[in-house]
Coordinates of C-alpha atoms in Angstrom, one line a residue:
Chain A
M1 CA -0.2 -0.3 0.3
A2 CA 1.7 3.5 -1.1
E3 CA 0.3 5.3 2.1
G4 CA 2.7 3.6 4.3
A5 CA 1.7 3.0 8.3
K6 CA -1.4 3.8 8.9
M7 CA -3.0 3.8 12.5
G8 CA -5.8 1.2 13.4
T9 CA -7.5 0.5 16.8
V10 CA -9.5 -2.9 17.3
T11 CA -12.8 -2.8 19.0
S12 CA -15.2 -5.4 19.6
L13 CA -18.6 -5.0 19.1
D14 CA -19.3 -5.5 22.3
S15 CA -18.2 -1.9 23.1
L16 CA -20.7 -0.4 20.9
F17 CA -23.7 -3.0 20.8
T18 CA -24.4 -5.0 24.1
S19 CA -25.7 -8.4 23.3
E20 CA -28.8 -7.5 25.3
E21 CA -29.4 -4.5 23.7
A22 CA -29.2 -6.0 20.6
E23 CA -31.4 -8.4 21.7
K24 CA -34.3 -6.6 22.6
A25 CA -34.0 -4.3 18.7
A26 CA -34.4 -7.3 17.7
R27 CA -37.5 -8.7 19.6
R28 CA -39.1 -5.3 19.0
G29 CA -39.0 -5.3 15.4
E30 CA -40.8 -8.9 16.2
E31 CA -43.3 -7.8 18.2
A32 CA -44.5 -5.0 15.6
I33 CA -44.0 -8.0 13.0
E34 CA -46.6 -10.0 15.3
D35 CA -49.3 -6.3 15.3
R36 CA -48.6 -6.3 11.4
R37 CA -50.0 -10.1 11.3
K38 CA -52.8 -9.7 13.2
E39 CA -53.9 -7.2 11.3
L40 CA -53.0 -8.9 8.1
C41 CA -55.3 -11.6 9.4
R42 CA -58.3 -9.4 10.1
L43 CA -58.5 -8.2 6.4
R44 CA -58.7 -10.9 5.0
E45 CA -61.5 -11.5 7.0
F46 CA -62.7 -8.4 5.8
I47 CA -62.4 -9.7 2.3
S48 CA -63.4 -13.3 2.0
D49 CA -67.1 -11.2 3.9
N50 CA -66.9 -8.9 1.4
S51 CA -66.6 -12.0 -1.2
A52 CA -69.3 -13.9 0.3
L53 CA -71.9 -11.5 1.2
I54 CA -71.1 -10.7 -3.1
H55 CA -71.9 -13.9 -3.4
Q56 CA -75.3 -13.8 -1.4
V57 CA -77.0 -10.4 -3.1
Q58 CA -76.2 -12.1 -6.4
K59 CA -78.4 -15.0 -5.2
L60 CA -81.2 -13.3 -3.5
P61 CA -83.1 -11.6 -6.7
D62 CA -83.4 -15.5 -8.3
E63 CA -86.5 -15.6 -5.8
L64 CA -89.2 -13.1 -5.2
S65 CA -89.6 -14.1 -1.6
H66 CA -87.2 -15.8 0.6
D67 CA -88.3 -17.5 4.2
I68 CA -86.2 -16.8 7.1
M69 CA -85.5 -15.8 10.7
V70 CA -86.0 -12.2 11.3
P71 CA -83.5 -11.2 13.9
F72 CA -85.6 -9.0 16.9
G73 CA -82.8 -7.6 18.5
G74 CA -79.8 -9.7 20.0
A75 CA -81.7 -12.6 21.5
A76 CA -84.7 -13.6 19.6
F77 CA -86.1 -14.1 16.3
F78 CA -89.2 -14.1 14.4
P79 CA -90.2 -16.0 11.3
G80 CA -90.5 -14.1 8.5
R81 CA -90.0 -13.1 4.7
L82 CA -87.1 -11.7 2.6
I83 CA -88.9 -9.1 0.0
H84 CA -88.4 -6.6 -2.4
T85 CA -85.4 -9.3 -3.0
N86 CA -83.8 -6.9 -5.5
E87 CA -83.7 -3.5 -3.4
F88 CA -80.6 -3.3 -0.8
L89 CA -80.0 -0.5 0.9
V90 CA -76.2 -0.2 1.5
L91 CA -74.2 2.2 4.0
L92 CA -71.9 4.5 2.7
G93 CA -70.3 5.5 6.0
E94 CA -71.0 8.1 8.1
S95 CA -75.1 7.6 8.4
Y96 CA -75.6 8.1 4.6
Y97 CA -77.4 5.2 2.7
A98 CA -77.8 4.2 -1.0
E99 CA -81.0 2.5 -2.0
R100 CA -79.1 -0.3 -5.0
T101 CA -80.2 -3.1 -6.8
A102 CA -78.5 -6.0 -6.9
K103 CA -75.9 -5.7 -9.7
Q104 CA -75.1 -1.8 -8.3
T105 CA -74.2 -3.4 -5.2
V106 CA -72.2 -6.0 -6.2
E107 CA -70.2 -3.1 -7.6
I108 CA -70.0 -1.3 -4.8
L109 CA -69.1 -4.2 -3.1
Q110 CA -66.5 -5.0 -5.7
R111 CA -64.9 -1.7 -4.9
R112 CA -64.8 -2.1 -1.5
G113 CA -62.9 -5.4 -2.1
K114 CA -60.7 -4.2 -4.1
S115 CA -59.6 -0.9 -1.7
L116 CA -59.5 -3.7 1.2
E117 CA -56.9 -5.6 -1.0
G118 CA -54.6 -2.4 -1.7
H119 CA -54.4 -2.5 2.2
V120 CA -53.4 -5.6 2.6
E121 CA -50.6 -4.8 -0.2
S122 CA -49.2 -2.1 1.6
L123 CA -49.6 -4.1 5.1
N124 CA -47.0 -7.2 3.4
K125 CA -44.5 -4.8 2.4
I126 CA -44.3 -3.3 5.2
M127 CA -44.7 -6.3 7.5
K128 CA -41.7 -7.3 4.4
D129 CA -39.6 -3.9 5.5
L130 CA -40.0 -5.0 9.2
E131 CA -38.9 -8.8 8.4
A132 CA -35.5 -7.4 7.2
E133 CA -35.3 -5.1 10.6
A134 CA -35.5 -7.7 11.6
K135 CA -33.4 -10.2 10.1
F136 CA -30.7 -7.5 10.9
F137 CA -30.9 -7.0 14.2
D138 CA -31.0 -10.7 14.8
S139 CA -27.7 -11.2 12.7
T140 CA -26.2 -8.2 14.9
A141 CA -26.9 -9.7 17.8
A142 CA -24.9 -13.0 16.7
E143 CA -22.2 -10.7 15.1
V144 CA -22.3 -9.6 19.0
A145 CA -22.2 -13.1 20.6
E146 CA -19.7 -14.5 18.3
G147 CA -17.3 -11.8 19.1
L148 CA -17.0 -10.0 16.5
V149 CA -13.9 -7.7 16.2
E150 CA -14.2 -4.4 14.4
I151 CA -11.2 -2.9 12.8
R152 CA -10.6 1.1 12.7
E153 CA -8.1 3.0 10.7
E154 CA -7.6 6.5 9.9
Y155 CA -7.3 7.7 6.2
V156 CA -4.1 9.5 5.7
E157 CA -4.0 12.3 3.1
E158 CA -2.4 11.0 -0.4
T159 CA 0.3 13.9 -2.7
Q160 CA -1.3 15.3 -5.7
S161 CA -0.3 13.2 -8.3
E162 CA -1.3 9.6 -6.7
E163 CA -4.4 8.1 -5.9
P164 CA -4.5 5.5 -3.4
K165 CA -6.3 2.4 -4.5
T166 CA -7.2 0.2 -1.3
G167 CA -9.0 -2.4 -0.9
L168 CA -11.4 -1.9 1.5
S169 CA -13.0 -3.5 4.2
N170 CA -16.3 -3.5 5.4
T171 CA -15.5 -3.1 9.0
S172 CA -13.5 -0.1 8.7
F173 CA -16.2 1.7 5.9
V174 CA -18.4 1.1 8.9
S175 CA -16.0 1.7 11.4
S176 CA -15.8 5.7 9.8
S177 CA -18.7 6.9 10.3
K178 CA -19.1 4.6 13.6
A179 CA -16.0 7.9 15.0
H180 CA -18.8 10.3 14.5
N181 CA -21.1 8.3 16.3
S182 CA -18.9 7.6 18.8
L183 CA -18.7 11.2 20.0
V184 CA -22.4 10.7 21.5
P185 CA -22.1 8.2 23.3
D186 CA -26.4 8.3 24.2
E187 CA -28.1 4.6 24.3
E188 CA -30.5 6.4 21.3
D189 CA -27.3 7.0 19.3
E190 CA -26.5 3.3 19.7
D191 CA -29.4 1.9 18.2
A192 CA -29.0 4.6 15.4
K193 CA -25.5 3.2 14.3
L194 CA -27.1 0.1 13.7
M195 CA -29.7 2.2 11.8
A196 CA -26.2 3.6 10.7
R197 CA -24.4 -0.1 10.2
L198 CA -28.0 -1.3 8.1
D199 CA -27.5 2.1 5.8
E200 CA -24.5 1.8 4.5
L201 CA -24.6 -1.4 3.5
E202 CA -27.7 -0.9 1.7
K203 CA -25.7 1.9 0.0
E204 CA -22.8 -0.8 -0.4
E205 CA -25.5 -2.4 -2.2
E206 CA -26.0 0.4 -4.7
E207 CA -22.3 1.0 -5.8
A208 CA -22.2 -3.1 -6.5
V209 CA -25.7 -2.1 -9.1
S210 CA -24.6 1.2 -9.6
D211 CA -22.6 0.2 -12.9
L212 CA -25.5 -1.2 -14.8
D213 CA -27.3 2.2 -14.2
D214 CA -25.7 4.4 -15.5
D215 CA -26.2 4.2 -18.7
E216 CA -29.9 4.7 -17.9
D217 CA -28.8 7.9 -16.3
D218 CA -28.0 9.2 -19.5
E219 CA -31.2 9.0 -20.4
T220 CA -33.0 9.6 -17.7
A221 CA -31.5 13.4 -16.8
S222 CA -33.2 16.6 -18.1
S223 CA -30.9 19.4 -19.2
S224 CA -32.2 22.9 -19.5
D225 CA -30.6 25.9 -21.0
D226 CA -31.7 28.5 -17.6
H227 CA -29.3 25.2 -15.4
E228 CA -26.1 25.8 -18.1
V229 CA -24.4 28.5 -16.1
E230 CA -24.7 26.8 -13.0
D231 CA -24.1 23.4 -14.6
D232 CA -20.5 24.7 -16.2
E233 CA -19.5 25.6 -12.9
N234 CA -20.8 22.3 -11.8
A235 CA -19.4 19.8 -13.9
S236 CA -16.0 21.3 -13.6
Y237 CA -15.7 20.1 -10.8
L238 CA -17.0 17.1 -11.5
K239 CA -15.5 16.5 -15.4
V240 CA -13.0 12.9 -14.0
D241 CA -10.3 15.0 -17.2
E242 CA -9.3 17.9 -14.8
D243 CA -7.6 17.0 -11.4
E244 CA -10.3 19.1 -9.6
D245 CA -10.6 15.9 -7.2
D246 CA -6.7 17.0 -6.6
E247 CA -7.1 20.7 -5.5
E248 CA -10.8 19.8 -3.8
E249 CA -8.6 17.7 -2.0
D250 CA -6.0 20.1 -0.8
D251 CA -8.5 22.8 0.2
D252 CA -9.8 20.6 2.3
D253 CA -6.9 19.1 3.7
E254 CA -6.7 21.6 6.4
D255 CA -9.7 21.5 7.6
E256 CA -10.5 18.2 8.1
D257 CA -8.1 15.3 8.1
D258 CA -9.9 12.8 10.3
E259 CA -13.2 13.0 8.5
N260 CA -11.5 11.9 5.6
T261 CA -12.2 8.5 5.5
N262 CA -11.8 4.4 3.6
Y263 CA -15.7 5.2 2.8
L264 CA -14.3 8.2 0.2
K265 CA -11.6 5.7 -1.4
V266 CA -13.9 3.6 -2.4
V267 CA -15.8 6.1 -4.7
E268 CA -12.4 7.2 -6.1
D269 CA -11.9 3.6 -6.8
E270 CA -14.6 3.5 -9.1
D271 CA -13.5 6.8 -10.6
E272 CA -10.7 5.3 -11.6
E273 CA -12.1 2.3 -13.2
E274 CA -14.9 4.3 -14.9
E275 CA -12.1 6.7 -15.9
N276 CA -10.5 4.2 -17.8
D277 CA -14.0 2.9 -19.4
E278 CA -16.1 5.2 -20.1
D279 CA -14.7 8.8 -20.2
E280 CA -17.7 10.7 -22.1
D281 CA -20.3 8.8 -21.0
V282 CA -19.2 9.8 -16.8
N283 CA -19.2 13.2 -18.2
N284 CA -22.4 13.2 -19.7
N285 CA -23.3 11.5 -16.4
A286 CA -22.1 14.0 -14.4
E287 CA -23.7 17.2 -15.6
N288 CA -27.0 15.8 -16.5
I289 CA -27.0 13.9 -12.7
S290 CA -25.4 17.5 -11.9
E291 CA -28.3 19.5 -13.5
T292 CA -31.2 16.8 -12.2
D293 CA -29.3 17.5 -8.7
A294 CA -29.0 21.5 -8.7
E295 CA -32.1 21.4 -9.8
G296 CA -33.5 19.1 -6.9
L297 CA -31.6 20.6 -4.6
V298 CA -32.8 23.8 -5.7
S299 CA -36.3 22.9 -5.1
K300 CA -36.5 19.6 -3.5
P301 CA -34.7 18.4 -1.2
T302 CA -36.3 14.8 -2.1
G303 CA -34.9 15.7 -5.9
P304 CA -31.9 13.6 -6.2
G305 CA -32.4 10.3 -8.4
T306 CA -34.9 7.6 -7.0
F307 CA -32.3 5.0 -7.0
F308 CA -29.9 6.9 -3.7
P309 CA -31.3 4.7 -0.4
T310 CA -33.2 7.1 2.2
S311 CA -30.4 8.2 4.0
M312 CA -28.9 10.1 1.1
Q313 CA -31.8 11.8 0.2
H314 CA -31.8 13.6 3.4
D315 CA -28.4 13.9 3.0
A316 CA -29.0 16.1 0.6
I317 CA -31.5 18.6 2.7
G318 CA -28.0 18.5 4.9
L319 CA -26.4 19.6 1.6
L320 CA -28.8 22.9 1.3
Q321 CA -27.3 23.7 4.2
H322 CA -23.8 24.4 2.1
P323 CA -25.4 26.4 -0.7
A324 CA -21.8 27.0 -1.7
D325 CA -21.2 23.9 -3.0
Q326 CA -25.0 23.1 -3.5
S327 CA -24.0 21.1 -7.1
F328 CA -21.8 18.5 -5.5
V329 CA -24.3 15.4 -5.1
S330 CA -23.6 13.0 -2.1
S331 CA -23.7 9.8 -4.3
P332 CA -21.6 6.9 -4.5
K333 CA -22.1 5.9 -7.8
M334 CA -21.3 9.5 -9.3
Q335 CA -18.2 8.0 -9.6
V336 CA -16.7 11.8 -10.1
A337 CA -17.9 13.3 -6.6
P338 CA -14.6 15.0 -5.1
E339 CA -13.9 15.0 -1.7
G340 CA -14.6 17.7 -0.6
P341 CA -18.3 17.6 -0.3
L342 CA -18.1 13.9 0.7
K343 CA -16.6 15.4 3.8
R344 CA -19.7 16.8 4.8
I345 CA -21.6 13.9 3.4
V346 CA -20.5 11.8 5.9
E347 CA -21.3 14.3 8.3
Q348 CA -24.1 15.2 7.5
P349 CA -26.2 12.2 7.7
H350 CA -25.3 11.4 11.8
A351 CA -27.2 15.0 12.2
T352 CA -29.8 14.1 10.5
Q353 CA -29.7 10.4 11.9
H354 CA -32.8 10.5 13.6
P355 CA -35.4 12.7 11.2
S356 CA -34.1 10.3 8.8
L357 CA -35.1 7.6 10.3
P358 CA -38.5 5.9 9.1
P359 CA -41.0 7.3 12.2
E360 CA -42.0 3.3 12.5
T361 CA -38.3 2.0 13.1
R362 CA -37.5 4.9 14.9
E363 CA -40.5 4.4 17.3
I364 CA -39.3 1.0 17.3
L365 CA -35.9 1.7 18.5
Q366 CA -37.0 4.3 20.9
K367 CA -39.3 2.3 22.7
S368 CA -38.3 1.4 26.0
P369 CA -40.5 -1.1 27.3
A370 CA -40.0 -2.3 31.0
S371 CA -39.2 -5.8 30.9
N372 CA -37.3 -5.7 33.2
I373 CA -39.6 -4.2 35.7
Q374 CA -42.8 -5.8 35.7
A375 CA -44.9 -3.0 35.9
F376 CA -48.3 -2.8 35.4
T377 CA -49.1 -1.1 32.4
G378 CA -52.7 -1.1 31.7
T379 CA -55.9 0.4 32.6
V380 CA -58.5 -0.4 34.6
I381 CA -61.5 1.0 32.8
E382 CA -64.7 0.0 35.2
H383 CA -68.1 1.1 33.7
S384 CA -70.8 1.6 36.5
Y385 CA -73.8 1.3 33.5
G386 CA -75.5 -1.7 34.9
L387 CA -76.1 -0.7 37.7
L388 CA -77.7 2.6 37.4
P389 CA -81.6 2.9 36.7
P390 CA -82.0 1.9 33.0
K391 CA -82.3 5.1 30.8
P392 CA -86.1 4.9 29.1
S393 CA -85.5 5.2 25.1
S394 CA -87.3 5.2 22.6
N395 CA -89.4 1.8 21.0
D396 CA -90.4 3.6 17.3
S397 CA -87.5 1.5 15.7
T398 CA -88.2 -2.2 15.7
A399 CA -85.1 -3.1 14.3
V400 CA -83.1 -2.2 17.7
Q401 CA -79.5 -1.6 17.2
Q402 CA -77.0 -1.2 19.6
P403 CA -74.8 2.1 18.8
S404 CA -76.9 4.9 18.1
R405 CA -75.7 5.3 15.1
P406 CA -75.1 2.9 12.5
V407 CA -71.4 2.1 11.9
S408 CA -70.1 -0.4 9.3
R409 CA -69.4 -3.3 11.3
F410 CA -65.4 -3.2 9.9
K411 CA -65.9 0.5 11.5
M412 CA -67.6 -1.3 14.4
Q413 CA -64.3 -3.8 14.8
K414 CA -61.6 -1.3 13.6
G415 CA -63.1 1.0 17.4
N416 CA -63.1 -1.8 19.4
R417 CA -59.5 -2.5 18.8
Chain B
M1 CA -28.0 -1.7 56.5
D2 CA -29.4 -5.5 56.5
E3 CA -32.8 -3.6 58.0
I4 CA -32.7 -1.3 55.4
A5 CA -32.2 -3.8 52.5
S6 CA -34.8 -6.0 53.8
R7 CA -36.9 -3.3 54.0
E8 CA -36.6 -2.2 50.5
E9 CA -36.8 -6.5 49.1
K10 CA -39.7 -5.9 51.5
V11 CA -41.6 -3.3 49.4
R12 CA -39.8 -4.7 46.2
K13 CA -41.8 -7.9 46.6
F14 CA -45.5 -5.8 47.4
E15 CA -45.0 -4.2 44.5
E16 CA -44.7 -6.9 42.5
F17 CA -47.2 -8.6 44.0
V18 CA -49.5 -6.1 43.3
D19 CA -48.3 -5.1 40.0
R20 CA -48.2 -9.0 38.9
R21 CA -51.7 -10.5 40.5
L22 CA -54.0 -8.3 41.5
K23 CA -53.5 -5.9 39.2
P24 CA -54.5 -8.4 36.2
D25 CA -57.0 -9.8 38.2
L26 CA -58.8 -7.0 39.0
V27 CA -58.5 -6.3 35.5
K28 CA -60.0 -9.7 34.1
A29 CA -62.6 -9.5 36.8
V30 CA -64.2 -6.1 35.7
A31 CA -64.0 -7.2 32.0
Q32 CA -66.2 -10.7 33.1
R33 CA -68.7 -8.2 34.5
D34 CA -68.9 -5.9 31.7
K35 CA -69.9 -9.4 29.6
V36 CA -72.4 -9.6 31.9
F37 CA -73.3 -6.1 31.6
Q38 CA -74.1 -6.6 27.4
Q39 CA -75.7 -9.6 27.9
Q40 CA -78.3 -7.5 30.3
K41 CA -78.2 -4.9 28.4
V42 CA -79.8 -7.0 25.2
F43 CA -82.0 -8.6 27.5
Q44 CA -83.6 -5.2 29.1
D45 CA -84.2 -4.3 25.4
L46 CA -85.9 -7.5 24.0
R47 CA -88.2 -6.6 27.0
R48 CA -88.5 -3.1 26.0
N49 CA -89.8 -4.0 22.8
I50 CA -91.7 -6.5 23.2
Q51 CA -93.6 -5.0 25.6
Y52 CA -93.9 -2.1 23.0
L53 CA -95.5 -4.7 20.3
E54 CA -98.3 -5.9 23.0
K55 CA -99.1 -2.3 23.6
N56 CA -100.0 -0.9 20.1
G57 CA -100.9 -4.4 19.4
V58 CA -98.8 -4.6 16.5
T59 CA -99.5 -8.1 14.8
S60 CA -96.8 -7.9 11.5
L61 CA -94.2 -5.9 10.8
R62 CA -91.6 -4.7 8.3
T63 CA -88.3 -4.7 9.3
M64 CA -84.2 -4.5 7.4
V65 CA -82.3 -7.0 7.9
N66 CA -78.7 -7.0 7.6
L67 CA -77.0 -8.9 4.9
G68 CA -73.1 -8.4 6.1
S69 CA -71.4 -5.4 6.2
E70 CA -74.6 -2.9 6.7
V71 CA -76.3 -4.1 3.5
F72 CA -80.0 -4.5 4.8
M73 CA -82.9 -6.1 2.7
Q74 CA -86.8 -6.0 3.8
A75 CA -88.0 -8.0 5.7
D76 CA -91.9 -8.4 5.8
V77 CA -93.0 -10.7 10.1
P78 CA -97.0 -11.3 9.2
D79 CA -96.8 -12.9 12.3
T80 CA -95.7 -11.3 15.6
R81 CA -97.4 -12.6 17.9
H82 CA -94.7 -15.7 18.1
I83 CA -91.3 -15.3 18.9
F84 CA -88.0 -17.6 19.4
V85 CA -85.7 -16.5 22.4
D86 CA -82.4 -17.7 22.9
I87 CA -82.8 -19.6 25.8
G88 CA -78.6 -20.4 26.1
M89 CA -76.9 -23.7 24.8
G90 CA -78.5 -22.7 21.4
F91 CA -81.8 -23.7 21.5
H92 CA -84.3 -21.4 20.7
V93 CA -87.8 -21.5 22.1
E94 CA -91.3 -20.0 20.5
F95 CA -92.6 -18.2 22.5
T96 CA -95.9 -15.5 23.1
W97 CA -95.4 -12.0 24.4
S98 CA -96.6 -12.5 28.1
E99 CA -94.5 -15.9 28.8
A100 CA -91.7 -14.3 26.9
L101 CA -91.9 -11.9 28.6
E102 CA -91.9 -14.2 31.9
F103 CA -88.7 -15.6 30.5
I104 CA -87.1 -12.7 29.9
S105 CA -87.7 -11.4 34.1
V106 CA -86.1 -14.7 34.8
R107 CA -83.3 -14.6 32.9
E108 CA -82.6 -10.9 34.0
S109 CA -82.6 -11.6 37.4
R110 CA -80.2 -14.2 37.0
L111 CA -77.9 -12.0 35.1
A112 CA -78.4 -9.3 37.8
K113 CA -76.9 -12.0 40.9
Q114 CA -74.2 -12.8 38.3
I115 CA -73.4 -9.1 38.5
E116 CA -73.5 -8.7 42.1
E117 CA -71.5 -11.9 42.6
Y118 CA -68.9 -9.9 40.4
T119 CA -68.9 -6.8 42.0
H120 CA -68.1 -8.5 45.2
L121 CA -65.1 -9.8 43.6
I122 CA -64.0 -6.8 41.9
A123 CA -64.2 -5.3 45.7
T124 CA -62.3 -7.7 47.6
V125 CA -59.6 -7.7 44.8
K126 CA -59.5 -3.8 44.7
A127 CA -59.6 -4.0 48.9
Q128 CA -56.6 -6.3 48.2
I129 CA -54.4 -3.4 46.6
K130 CA -55.0 -0.8 49.3
L131 CA -53.8 -3.5 51.6
V132 CA -50.6 -4.1 50.1
C133 CA -50.2 -0.1 49.3
E134 CA -51.1 0.7 53.4
G135 CA -48.0 -2.2 53.9
I136 CA -45.3 -0.7 51.6
R137 CA -46.3 2.8 53.1
E138 CA -45.7 1.2 56.5
L139 CA -42.8 -0.1 55.5
L140 CA -41.4 2.8 54.0
Q141 CA -42.8 5.2 56.8
I142 CA -45.0 7.5 55.1
P143 CA -47.3 9.0 57.0
A144 CA -51.0 7.9 56.0
E145 CA -53.4 10.3 54.4

């Protein structure tokens, strides 16, 4: 290696996440999955009820009238007949009813079924994410239990002419970001570290895929005259031909030596490879992406591309705070990004890490169950309405319904959760 | 020092007992009593309705039947004098109005007795909780409120 002797430290994962915490996090993930699964069950029941009802509604108009037992309250029946077999009164919600024929009712019910299936779909997706998270927590717990060890190496700046070619180890890549996190040793931060690790592993996957997506970038990017000027400035930073990278290196060297991490080396490695292969493409790439990103950064923080992992989007938010460097894009896929802005990017995510966590995950991570102290966490609600003298109620309607307002059975069941 | 440690230990045990045994017991008892309340309400409503039918001499009625998911269809009851009442164990008995009313009043008194029992049980559990709390208070030597 060209750098010469490097300072390194070895930390065992135990010190960063205790096995207890990792297990707790895994358990929380599983609980969340259980909840979602129950919800899924209920929705499936609704869907099956709905389809049974559709079937019934289609069959009823076959006869003029049907002999049935008409319920009277919750505990009594009258023998009677179903009449007007083609007229259905459907509850649309909020005490609004619609009188429809059988065919129209079937249409209404089919639309309801579709929306229910949409819910099931989204629930499934959420569950998949949660399962992936839980698996990650599990594997982390296993690693901690095994006594996996983390190797942290400081990144030493190179001279102008050389661009360092270094092999990267996962742990050092991860450790760089951990260096930031260790500054604020909070419980919450430790959980955030887990998330940071997850995000970084995701980034690596993205990088692996990025080669394939490169060619597509040219087509997706848009260009406009207005941004030309900006672009020129941007492009000048982004063109691989020039040694802008190195100039940037020097400028920022004084400021943040420590922050330069192996993560940046990865990007530069890819820079070199891509340089050799597709110079022009990369240039166009850079310009186009810079345009879109400049637009994105100016208008919306979520602008930069759909292939960036979530944390990177929020890095863009952080970038908004540095308008001078607005043109720089936080993306390993860029492959030509110079060091300077990336340093900021590496800083930002950890400042914005918490807001970037999806609310559900945050909820899971920050919940602190008092499982060690088994305190009673429920509520005791006592109704005494039965013991008071019963109120007189109007007997006009012979169809007695329990709730004062007619509510769809689905809603009622939901409300009783 | 030993005394203090043992006292704290006792306090902790008492608190655990309250939280893990007594309070869940209370919740269960209240839930069961609520169920009986629901049933009582159903029979009260039925009684009221039958009385109304009797008073107005209603022999036939038009009603709406819920087919499921709040989809209703008209139904016609030609003769309301015979009503099938659920007497439990999956049986429904055909009653006339007066018979039905009689049955319902018998049923209601039985339910009221059950509610009484549950109320007693709840009161016992509450008293136990209070007792244990008093004990904790004594141990901690906090003046009684």
